[in-house]
GROMACS .gro file of C-alpha atoms in nm:
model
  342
    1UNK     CA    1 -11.729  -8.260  -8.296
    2UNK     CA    2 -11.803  -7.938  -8.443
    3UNK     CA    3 -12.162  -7.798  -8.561
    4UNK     CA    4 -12.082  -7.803  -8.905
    5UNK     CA    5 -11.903  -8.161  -8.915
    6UNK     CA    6 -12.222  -8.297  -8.739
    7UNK     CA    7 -12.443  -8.101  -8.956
    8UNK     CA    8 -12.249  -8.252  -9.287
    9UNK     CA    9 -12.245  -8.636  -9.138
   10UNK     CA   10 -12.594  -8.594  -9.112
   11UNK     CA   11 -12.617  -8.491  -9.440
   12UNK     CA   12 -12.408  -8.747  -9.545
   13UNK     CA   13 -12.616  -8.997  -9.358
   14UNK     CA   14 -12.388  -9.110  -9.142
   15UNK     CA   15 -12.610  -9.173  -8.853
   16UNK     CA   16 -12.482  -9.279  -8.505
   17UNK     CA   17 -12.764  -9.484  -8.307
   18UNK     CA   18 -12.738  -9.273  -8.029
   19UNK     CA   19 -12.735  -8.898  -7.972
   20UNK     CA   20 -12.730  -8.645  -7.675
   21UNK     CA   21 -12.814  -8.276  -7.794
   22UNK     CA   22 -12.757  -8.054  -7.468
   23UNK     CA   23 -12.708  -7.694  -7.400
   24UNK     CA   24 -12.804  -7.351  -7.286
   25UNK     CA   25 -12.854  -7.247  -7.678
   26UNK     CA   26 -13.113  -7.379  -7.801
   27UNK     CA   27 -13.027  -7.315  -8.143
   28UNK     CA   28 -12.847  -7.647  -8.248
   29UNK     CA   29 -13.045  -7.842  -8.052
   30UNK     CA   30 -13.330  -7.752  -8.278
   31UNK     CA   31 -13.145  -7.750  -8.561
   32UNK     CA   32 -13.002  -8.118  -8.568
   33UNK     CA   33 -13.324  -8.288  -8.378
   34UNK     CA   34 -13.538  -8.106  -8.676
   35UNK     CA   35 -13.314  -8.203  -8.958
   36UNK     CA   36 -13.328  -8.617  -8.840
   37UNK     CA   37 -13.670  -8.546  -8.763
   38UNK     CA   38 -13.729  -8.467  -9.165
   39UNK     CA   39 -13.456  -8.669  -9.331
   40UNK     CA   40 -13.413  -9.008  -9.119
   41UNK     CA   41 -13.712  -9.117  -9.287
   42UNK     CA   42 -13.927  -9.123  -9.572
   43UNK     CA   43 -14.295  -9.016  -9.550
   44UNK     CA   44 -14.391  -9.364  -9.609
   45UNK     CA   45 -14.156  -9.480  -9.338
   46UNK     CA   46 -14.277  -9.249  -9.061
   47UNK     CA   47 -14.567  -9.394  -8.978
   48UNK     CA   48 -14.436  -9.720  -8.853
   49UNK     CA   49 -14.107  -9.613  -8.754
   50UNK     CA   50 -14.094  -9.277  -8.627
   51UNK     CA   51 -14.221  -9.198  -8.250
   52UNK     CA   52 -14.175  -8.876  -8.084
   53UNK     CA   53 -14.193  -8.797  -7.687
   54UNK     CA   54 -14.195  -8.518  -7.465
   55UNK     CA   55 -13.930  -8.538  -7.123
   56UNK     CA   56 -14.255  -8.420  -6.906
   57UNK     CA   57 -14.534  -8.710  -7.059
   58UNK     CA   58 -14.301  -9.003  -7.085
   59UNK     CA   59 -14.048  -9.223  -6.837
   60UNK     CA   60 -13.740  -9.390  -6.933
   61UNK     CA   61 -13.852  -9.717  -6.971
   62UNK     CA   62 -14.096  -9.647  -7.218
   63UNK     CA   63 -13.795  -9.451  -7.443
   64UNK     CA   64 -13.612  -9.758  -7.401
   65UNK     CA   65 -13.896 -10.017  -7.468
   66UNK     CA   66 -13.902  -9.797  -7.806
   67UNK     CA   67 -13.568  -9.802  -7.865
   68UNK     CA   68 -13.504 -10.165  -7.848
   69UNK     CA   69 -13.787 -10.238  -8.130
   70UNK     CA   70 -13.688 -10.323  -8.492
   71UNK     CA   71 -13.778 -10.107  -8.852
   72UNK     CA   72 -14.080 -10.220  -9.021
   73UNK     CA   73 -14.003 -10.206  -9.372
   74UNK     CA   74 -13.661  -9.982  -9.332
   75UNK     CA   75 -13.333  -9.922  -9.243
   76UNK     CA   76 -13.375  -9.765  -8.928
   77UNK     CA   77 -13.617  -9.589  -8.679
   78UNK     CA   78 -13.595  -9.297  -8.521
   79UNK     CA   79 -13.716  -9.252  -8.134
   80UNK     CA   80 -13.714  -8.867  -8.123
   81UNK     CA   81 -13.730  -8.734  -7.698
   82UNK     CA   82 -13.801  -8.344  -7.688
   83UNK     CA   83 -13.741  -8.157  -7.391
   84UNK     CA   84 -13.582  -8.401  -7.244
   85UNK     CA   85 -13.462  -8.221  -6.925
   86UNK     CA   86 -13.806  -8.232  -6.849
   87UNK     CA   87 -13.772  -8.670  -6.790
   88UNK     CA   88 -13.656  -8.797  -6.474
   89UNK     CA   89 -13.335  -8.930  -6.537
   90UNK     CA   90 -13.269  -9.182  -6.241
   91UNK     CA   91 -12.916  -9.200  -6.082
   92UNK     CA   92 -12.593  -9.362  -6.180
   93UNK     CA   93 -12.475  -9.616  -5.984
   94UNK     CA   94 -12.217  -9.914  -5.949
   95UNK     CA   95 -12.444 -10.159  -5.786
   96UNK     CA   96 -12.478 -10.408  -6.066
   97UNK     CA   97 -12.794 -10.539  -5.955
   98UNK     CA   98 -12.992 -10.157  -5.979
   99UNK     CA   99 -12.796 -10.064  -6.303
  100UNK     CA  100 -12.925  -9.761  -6.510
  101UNK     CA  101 -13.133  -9.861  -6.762
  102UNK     CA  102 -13.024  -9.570  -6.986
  103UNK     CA  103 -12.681  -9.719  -6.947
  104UNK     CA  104 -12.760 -10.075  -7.014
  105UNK     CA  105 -12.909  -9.992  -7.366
  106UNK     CA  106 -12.622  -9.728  -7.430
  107UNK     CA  107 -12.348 -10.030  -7.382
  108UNK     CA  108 -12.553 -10.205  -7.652
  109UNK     CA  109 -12.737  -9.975  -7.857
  110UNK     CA  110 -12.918 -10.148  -8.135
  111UNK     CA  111 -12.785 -10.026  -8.494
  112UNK     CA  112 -13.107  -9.968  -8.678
  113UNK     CA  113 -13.245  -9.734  -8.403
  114UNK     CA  114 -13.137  -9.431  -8.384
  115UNK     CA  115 -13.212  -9.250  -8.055
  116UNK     CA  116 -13.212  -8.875  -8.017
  117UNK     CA  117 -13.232  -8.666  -7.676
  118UNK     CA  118 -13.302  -8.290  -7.700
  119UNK     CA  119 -13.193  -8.190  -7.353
  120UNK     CA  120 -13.225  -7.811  -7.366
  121UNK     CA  121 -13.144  -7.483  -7.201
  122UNK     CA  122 -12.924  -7.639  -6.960
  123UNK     CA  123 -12.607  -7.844  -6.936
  124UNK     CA  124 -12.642  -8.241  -6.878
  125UNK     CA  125 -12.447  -8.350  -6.610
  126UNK     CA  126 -12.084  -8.446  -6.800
  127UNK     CA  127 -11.996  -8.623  -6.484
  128UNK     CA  128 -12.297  -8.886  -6.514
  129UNK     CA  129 -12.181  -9.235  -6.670
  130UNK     CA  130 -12.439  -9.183  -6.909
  131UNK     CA  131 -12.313  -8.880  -7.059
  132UNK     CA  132 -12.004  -9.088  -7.140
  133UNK     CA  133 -12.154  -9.376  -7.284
  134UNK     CA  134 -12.376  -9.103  -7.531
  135UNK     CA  135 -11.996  -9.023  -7.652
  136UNK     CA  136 -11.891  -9.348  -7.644
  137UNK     CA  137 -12.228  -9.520  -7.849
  138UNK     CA  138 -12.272  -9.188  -8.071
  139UNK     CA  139 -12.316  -8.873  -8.026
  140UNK     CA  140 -12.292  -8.572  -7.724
  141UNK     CA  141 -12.284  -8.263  -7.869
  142UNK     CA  142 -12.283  -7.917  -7.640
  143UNK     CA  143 -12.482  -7.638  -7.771
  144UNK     CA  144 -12.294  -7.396  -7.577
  145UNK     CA  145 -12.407  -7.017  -7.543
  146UNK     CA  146 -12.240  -6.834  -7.719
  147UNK     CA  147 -12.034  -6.471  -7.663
  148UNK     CA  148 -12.126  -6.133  -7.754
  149UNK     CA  149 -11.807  -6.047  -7.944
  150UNK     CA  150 -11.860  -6.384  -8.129
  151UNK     CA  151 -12.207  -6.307  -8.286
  152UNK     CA  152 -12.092  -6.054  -8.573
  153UNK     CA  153 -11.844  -6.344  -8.680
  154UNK     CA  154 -12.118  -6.608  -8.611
  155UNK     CA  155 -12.384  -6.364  -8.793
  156UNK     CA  156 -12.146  -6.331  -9.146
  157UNK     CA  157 -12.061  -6.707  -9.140
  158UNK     CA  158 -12.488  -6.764  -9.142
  159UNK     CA  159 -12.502  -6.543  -9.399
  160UNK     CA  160 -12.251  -6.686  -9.623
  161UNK     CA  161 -12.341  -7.051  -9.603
  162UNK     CA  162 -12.673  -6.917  -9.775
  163UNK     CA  163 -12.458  -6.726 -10.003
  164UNK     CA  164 -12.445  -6.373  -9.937
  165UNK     CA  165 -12.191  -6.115  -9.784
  166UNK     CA  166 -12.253  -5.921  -9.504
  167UNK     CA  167 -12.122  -5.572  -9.415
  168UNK     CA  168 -11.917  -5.564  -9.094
  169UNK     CA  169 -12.128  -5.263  -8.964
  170UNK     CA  170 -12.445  -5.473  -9.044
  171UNK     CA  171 -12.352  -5.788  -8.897
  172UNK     CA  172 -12.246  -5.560  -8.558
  173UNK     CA  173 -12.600  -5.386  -8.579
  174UNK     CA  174 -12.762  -5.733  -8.570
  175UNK     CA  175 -12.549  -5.829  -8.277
  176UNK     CA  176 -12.596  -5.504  -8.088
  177UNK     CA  177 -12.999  -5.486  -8.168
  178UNK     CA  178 -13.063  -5.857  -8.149
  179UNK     CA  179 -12.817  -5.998  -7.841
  180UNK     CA  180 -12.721  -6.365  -7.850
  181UNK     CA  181 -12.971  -6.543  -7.918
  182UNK     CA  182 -12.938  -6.741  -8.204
  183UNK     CA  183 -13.238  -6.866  -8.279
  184UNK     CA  184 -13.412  -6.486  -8.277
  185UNK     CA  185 -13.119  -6.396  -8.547
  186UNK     CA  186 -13.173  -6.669  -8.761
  187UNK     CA  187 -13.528  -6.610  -8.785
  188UNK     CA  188 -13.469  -6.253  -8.881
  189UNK     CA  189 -13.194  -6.306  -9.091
  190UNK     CA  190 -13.410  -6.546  -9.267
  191UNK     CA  191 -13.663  -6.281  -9.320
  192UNK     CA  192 -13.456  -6.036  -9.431
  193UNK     CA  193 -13.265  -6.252  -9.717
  194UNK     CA  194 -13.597  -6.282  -9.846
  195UNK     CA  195 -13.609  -5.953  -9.949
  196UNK     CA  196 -13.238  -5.933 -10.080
  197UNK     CA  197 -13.155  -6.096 -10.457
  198UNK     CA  198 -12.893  -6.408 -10.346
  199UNK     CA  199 -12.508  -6.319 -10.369
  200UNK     CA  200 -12.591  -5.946 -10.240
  201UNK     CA  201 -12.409  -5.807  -9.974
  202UNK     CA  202 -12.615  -5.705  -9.696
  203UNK     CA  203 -12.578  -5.388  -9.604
  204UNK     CA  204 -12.626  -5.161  -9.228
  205UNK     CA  205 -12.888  -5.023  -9.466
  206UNK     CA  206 -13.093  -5.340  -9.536
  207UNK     CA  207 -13.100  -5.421  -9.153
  208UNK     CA  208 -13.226  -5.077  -9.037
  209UNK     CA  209 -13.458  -5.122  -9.332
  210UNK     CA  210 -13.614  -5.501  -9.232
  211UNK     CA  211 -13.529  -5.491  -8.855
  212UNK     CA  212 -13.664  -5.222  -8.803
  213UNK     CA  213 -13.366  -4.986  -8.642
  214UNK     CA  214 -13.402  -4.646  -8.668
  215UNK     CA  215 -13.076  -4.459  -8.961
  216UNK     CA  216 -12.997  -4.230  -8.762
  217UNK     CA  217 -13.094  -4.259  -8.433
  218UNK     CA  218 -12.926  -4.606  -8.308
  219UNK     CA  219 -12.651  -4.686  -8.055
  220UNK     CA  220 -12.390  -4.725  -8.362
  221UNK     CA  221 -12.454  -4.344  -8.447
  222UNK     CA  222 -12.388  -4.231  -8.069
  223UNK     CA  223 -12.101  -4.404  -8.064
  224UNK     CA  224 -11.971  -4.206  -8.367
  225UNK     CA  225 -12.101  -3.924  -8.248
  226UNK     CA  226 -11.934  -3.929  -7.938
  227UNK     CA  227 -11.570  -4.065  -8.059
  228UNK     CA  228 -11.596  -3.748  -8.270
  229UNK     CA  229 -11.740  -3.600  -7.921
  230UNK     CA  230 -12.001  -3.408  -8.210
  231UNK     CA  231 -12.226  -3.292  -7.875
  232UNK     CA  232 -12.537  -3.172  -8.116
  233UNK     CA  233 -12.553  -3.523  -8.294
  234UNK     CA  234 -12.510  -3.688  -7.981
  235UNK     CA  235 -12.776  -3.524  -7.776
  236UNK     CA  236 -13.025  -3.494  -8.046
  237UNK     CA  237 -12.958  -3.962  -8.068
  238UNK     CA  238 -13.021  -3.931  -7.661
  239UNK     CA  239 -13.334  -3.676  -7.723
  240UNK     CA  240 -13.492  -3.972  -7.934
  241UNK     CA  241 -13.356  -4.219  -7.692
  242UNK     CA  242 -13.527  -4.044  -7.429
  243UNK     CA  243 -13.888  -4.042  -7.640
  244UNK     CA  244 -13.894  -4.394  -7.712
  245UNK     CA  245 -13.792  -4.574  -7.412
  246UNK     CA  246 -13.923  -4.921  -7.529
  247UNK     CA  247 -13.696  -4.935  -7.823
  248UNK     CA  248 -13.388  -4.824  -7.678
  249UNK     CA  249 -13.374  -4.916  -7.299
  250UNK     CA  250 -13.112  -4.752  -7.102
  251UNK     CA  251 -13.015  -5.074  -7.002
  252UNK     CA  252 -12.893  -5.159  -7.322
  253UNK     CA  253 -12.727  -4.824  -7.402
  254UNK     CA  254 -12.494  -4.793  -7.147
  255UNK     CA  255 -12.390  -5.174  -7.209
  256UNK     CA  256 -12.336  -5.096  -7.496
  257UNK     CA  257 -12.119  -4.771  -7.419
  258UNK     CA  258 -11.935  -4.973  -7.154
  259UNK     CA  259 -11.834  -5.268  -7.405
  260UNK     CA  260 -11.753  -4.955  -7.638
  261UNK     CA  261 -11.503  -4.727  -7.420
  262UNK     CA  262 -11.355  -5.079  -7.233
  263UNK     CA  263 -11.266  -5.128  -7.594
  264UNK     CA  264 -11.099  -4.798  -7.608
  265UNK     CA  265 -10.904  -4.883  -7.306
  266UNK     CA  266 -10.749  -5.146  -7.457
  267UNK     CA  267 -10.670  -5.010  -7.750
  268UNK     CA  268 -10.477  -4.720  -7.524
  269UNK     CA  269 -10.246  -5.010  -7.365
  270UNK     CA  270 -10.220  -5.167  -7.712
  271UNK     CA  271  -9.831  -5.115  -7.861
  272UNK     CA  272  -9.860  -5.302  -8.193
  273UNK     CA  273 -10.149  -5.059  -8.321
  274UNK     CA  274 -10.127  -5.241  -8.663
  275UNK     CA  275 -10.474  -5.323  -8.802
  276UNK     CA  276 -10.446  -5.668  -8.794
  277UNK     CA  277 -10.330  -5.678  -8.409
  278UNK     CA  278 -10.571  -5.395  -8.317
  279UNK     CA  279 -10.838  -5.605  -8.456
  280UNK     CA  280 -10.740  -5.954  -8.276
  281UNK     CA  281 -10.699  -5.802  -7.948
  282UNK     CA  282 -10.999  -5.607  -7.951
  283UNK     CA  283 -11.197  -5.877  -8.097
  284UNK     CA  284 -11.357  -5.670  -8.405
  285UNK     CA  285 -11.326  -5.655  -8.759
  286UNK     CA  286 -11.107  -5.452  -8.852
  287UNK     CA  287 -11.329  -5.263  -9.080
  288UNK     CA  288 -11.349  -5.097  -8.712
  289UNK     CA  289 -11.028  -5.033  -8.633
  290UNK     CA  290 -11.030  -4.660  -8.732
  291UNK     CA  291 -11.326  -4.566  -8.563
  292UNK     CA  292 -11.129  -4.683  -8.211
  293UNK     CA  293 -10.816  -4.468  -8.327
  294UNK     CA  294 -11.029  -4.173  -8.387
  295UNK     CA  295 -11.212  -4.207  -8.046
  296UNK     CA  296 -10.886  -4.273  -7.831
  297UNK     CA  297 -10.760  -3.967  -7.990
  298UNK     CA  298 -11.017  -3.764  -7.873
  299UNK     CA  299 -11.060  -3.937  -7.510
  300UNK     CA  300 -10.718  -3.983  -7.339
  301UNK     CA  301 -10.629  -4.278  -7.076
  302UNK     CA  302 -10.740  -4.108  -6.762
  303UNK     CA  303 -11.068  -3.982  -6.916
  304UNK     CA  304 -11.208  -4.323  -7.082
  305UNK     CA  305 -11.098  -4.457  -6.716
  306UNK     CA  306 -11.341  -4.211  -6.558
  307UNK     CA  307 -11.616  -4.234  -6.822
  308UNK     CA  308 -11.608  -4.629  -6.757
  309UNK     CA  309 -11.694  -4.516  -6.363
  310UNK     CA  310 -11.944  -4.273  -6.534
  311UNK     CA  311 -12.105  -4.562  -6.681
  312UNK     CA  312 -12.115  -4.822  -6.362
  313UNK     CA  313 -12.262  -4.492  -6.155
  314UNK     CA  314 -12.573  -4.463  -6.395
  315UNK     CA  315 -12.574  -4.842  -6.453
  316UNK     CA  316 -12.699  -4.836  -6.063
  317UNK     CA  317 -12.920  -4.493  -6.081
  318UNK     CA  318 -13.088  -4.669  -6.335
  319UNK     CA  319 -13.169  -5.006  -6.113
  320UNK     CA  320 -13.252  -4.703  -5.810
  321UNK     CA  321 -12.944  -4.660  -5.658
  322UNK     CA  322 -12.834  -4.359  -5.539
  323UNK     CA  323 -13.023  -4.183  -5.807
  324UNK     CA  324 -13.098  -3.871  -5.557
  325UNK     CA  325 -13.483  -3.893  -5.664
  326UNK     CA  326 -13.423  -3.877  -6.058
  327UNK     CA  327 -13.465  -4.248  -6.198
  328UNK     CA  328 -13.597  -4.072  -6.541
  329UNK     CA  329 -13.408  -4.298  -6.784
  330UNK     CA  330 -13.445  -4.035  -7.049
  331UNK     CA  331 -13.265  -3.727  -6.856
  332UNK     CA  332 -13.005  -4.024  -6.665
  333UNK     CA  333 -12.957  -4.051  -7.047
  334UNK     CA  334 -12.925  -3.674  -7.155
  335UNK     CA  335 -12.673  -3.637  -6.799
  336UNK     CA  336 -12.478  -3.924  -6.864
  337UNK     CA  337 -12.343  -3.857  -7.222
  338UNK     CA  338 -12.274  -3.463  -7.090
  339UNK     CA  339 -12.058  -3.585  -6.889
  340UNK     CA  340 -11.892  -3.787  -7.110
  341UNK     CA  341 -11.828  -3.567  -7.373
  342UNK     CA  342 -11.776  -3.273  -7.150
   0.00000   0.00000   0.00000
């Protein structure tokens, strides 16, 4: 089951008694468990029919003991478990006599509760009979991390459902500057809608302008600068780097660089160098596409080959290897895009 099928049956209130939310993102976890959470039940229903726990304060039996009560005065009654890889979860077994509880109630979950486990920042154990009978009784949904190259795609699909467009140079700002984690880009997303009239398109513009990334002194402008190998831009973006080490850690320069020229690599073995195909195998929009043809132009096979070693070399000086005494990120910086351009 997809997000956005779960997202809609819930909607739709078509409520499963039992549910497993489980994952290193914790974005959908929190998403789902907070929608039930507000919609299950009415504000006059709550109080009698809506209990919450936390894994670490509360045992199994007592989730089940919960469980197995009936509504007062409603349809259902939601038993609500938050951090639930915090409970101990016992062991699955095949002794008959010793069976998991958890199991027991699973093979006959009563209909009018509906029982939710938030089981967060890890993976439950798919090979535990329990997990199966969550996708057997209702629901076991895998909040999986998700990949860097997905995030501009994940980033304009957020955007849209709340009815705006994004710009494809926005949406990769936001992944560059904010990572993976989806909860941190909702929030600022969020945010910066609030300042943008509904239907807009969001612009690279807005997001330097609410996130708080500098115009013209951001990893997107070195990038340009150095597929156009422009070595005055380029070292006056590093010169800034270099002052405000906080904002722009080295760390996250030359991953981005790497990601960047590995890009270019492809793009050199690529023989369909149509937009469309350009775009699919590189995984980018292919509002992109020409900035990759002007930078393999101007950096041949061999050379992206040896700026990729360039970049691994300062990745360790960085961390303190074989820095020969000079771990300054800001001149590792100024040396390191030299020597790519030069």
């Amino acid at each position: 089951m997809t997000a956005s099928t779960l997202i809609n049956d819930l909607k739709a209130r078509k409520f499963k008694p039992a549910y497993l939310f489980h994952g290193e993102e914790a974005y959908y976890i929190d998403l789902f468990s907070d929608y039930i959470e507000k919609n299950l039940l009415s504000d006059a229903e709550k109080g009698f029919n809506q209990t919450v726990f936390y894994g670490r304060d509360v045992d199994m039996m007592t989730v089940l003991n919960s469980a197995k009560r009936y509504p007062m005065m409603s349809e259902f009654q939601l038993v609500l478990i938050k951090e639930a890889q915090d409970m101990k979860w016992g062991k699955d077994t095949d002794d008959k006599k010793s069976q998991d509880p958890l199991l027991a109630y699973l093979e006959r979950p009563l209909a009018s509760t509906i029982l939710v486990f938030c089981y967060k920042h890890d993976k439950f154990d798919k090979r535990r009979k329990s997990y199966k009978a969550f996708e057997k009784a209702g629901v076991a949904f895998e909040s999986a991390s998700i990949y860097d190259n997905k995030v501009p795609g994940w980033v304009e699909d957020y955007v849209r459902e709340k009815a705006y467009r994004m710009n494809p140079r926005a949406s990769a700002m936001i992944a560059e500057y904010l990572g993976t984690d989806l909860s941190k880009i909702s929030n600022e997303l969020d945010k910066l809608m609030l300042n943008i009239p509904k239907g807009n398109e969001i612009t690279a513009e807005d997001v330097q302008d609410n996130i708080g990334i500098s115009k013209e002194y951001n990893v997107f402008e070195l990038q340009a600068a150095l597929a156009k190998r422009n070595v005055i831009k380029a070292s006056q973006i590093i010169t800034y780097f270099a002052s405000n080490p906080k904002s722009n850690p080295i760390q996250l320069i030359i991953g981005a660089l790497n990601t960047w020229f590995t890009r270019i690599l492809k793009f050199h073995y690529i023989t369909d160098k149509s937009q469309q195909n350009v775009a699919k195998v590189l995984s980018v929009n292919p509002y992109f596409v020409k900035d990759f043809e002007m930078a393999a132009k101007n950096y041949e096979l061999g050379k992206v080959f040896d700026i990729i070693s360039l970049l691994r070399e300062y990745d360790l000086k960085t961390k303190g290897v074989d820095s020969t005494g000079n771990t300054d990120s800001g001149e590792l910086m100024k040396e390191l895009v030299y020597k790519i351009i030069h």
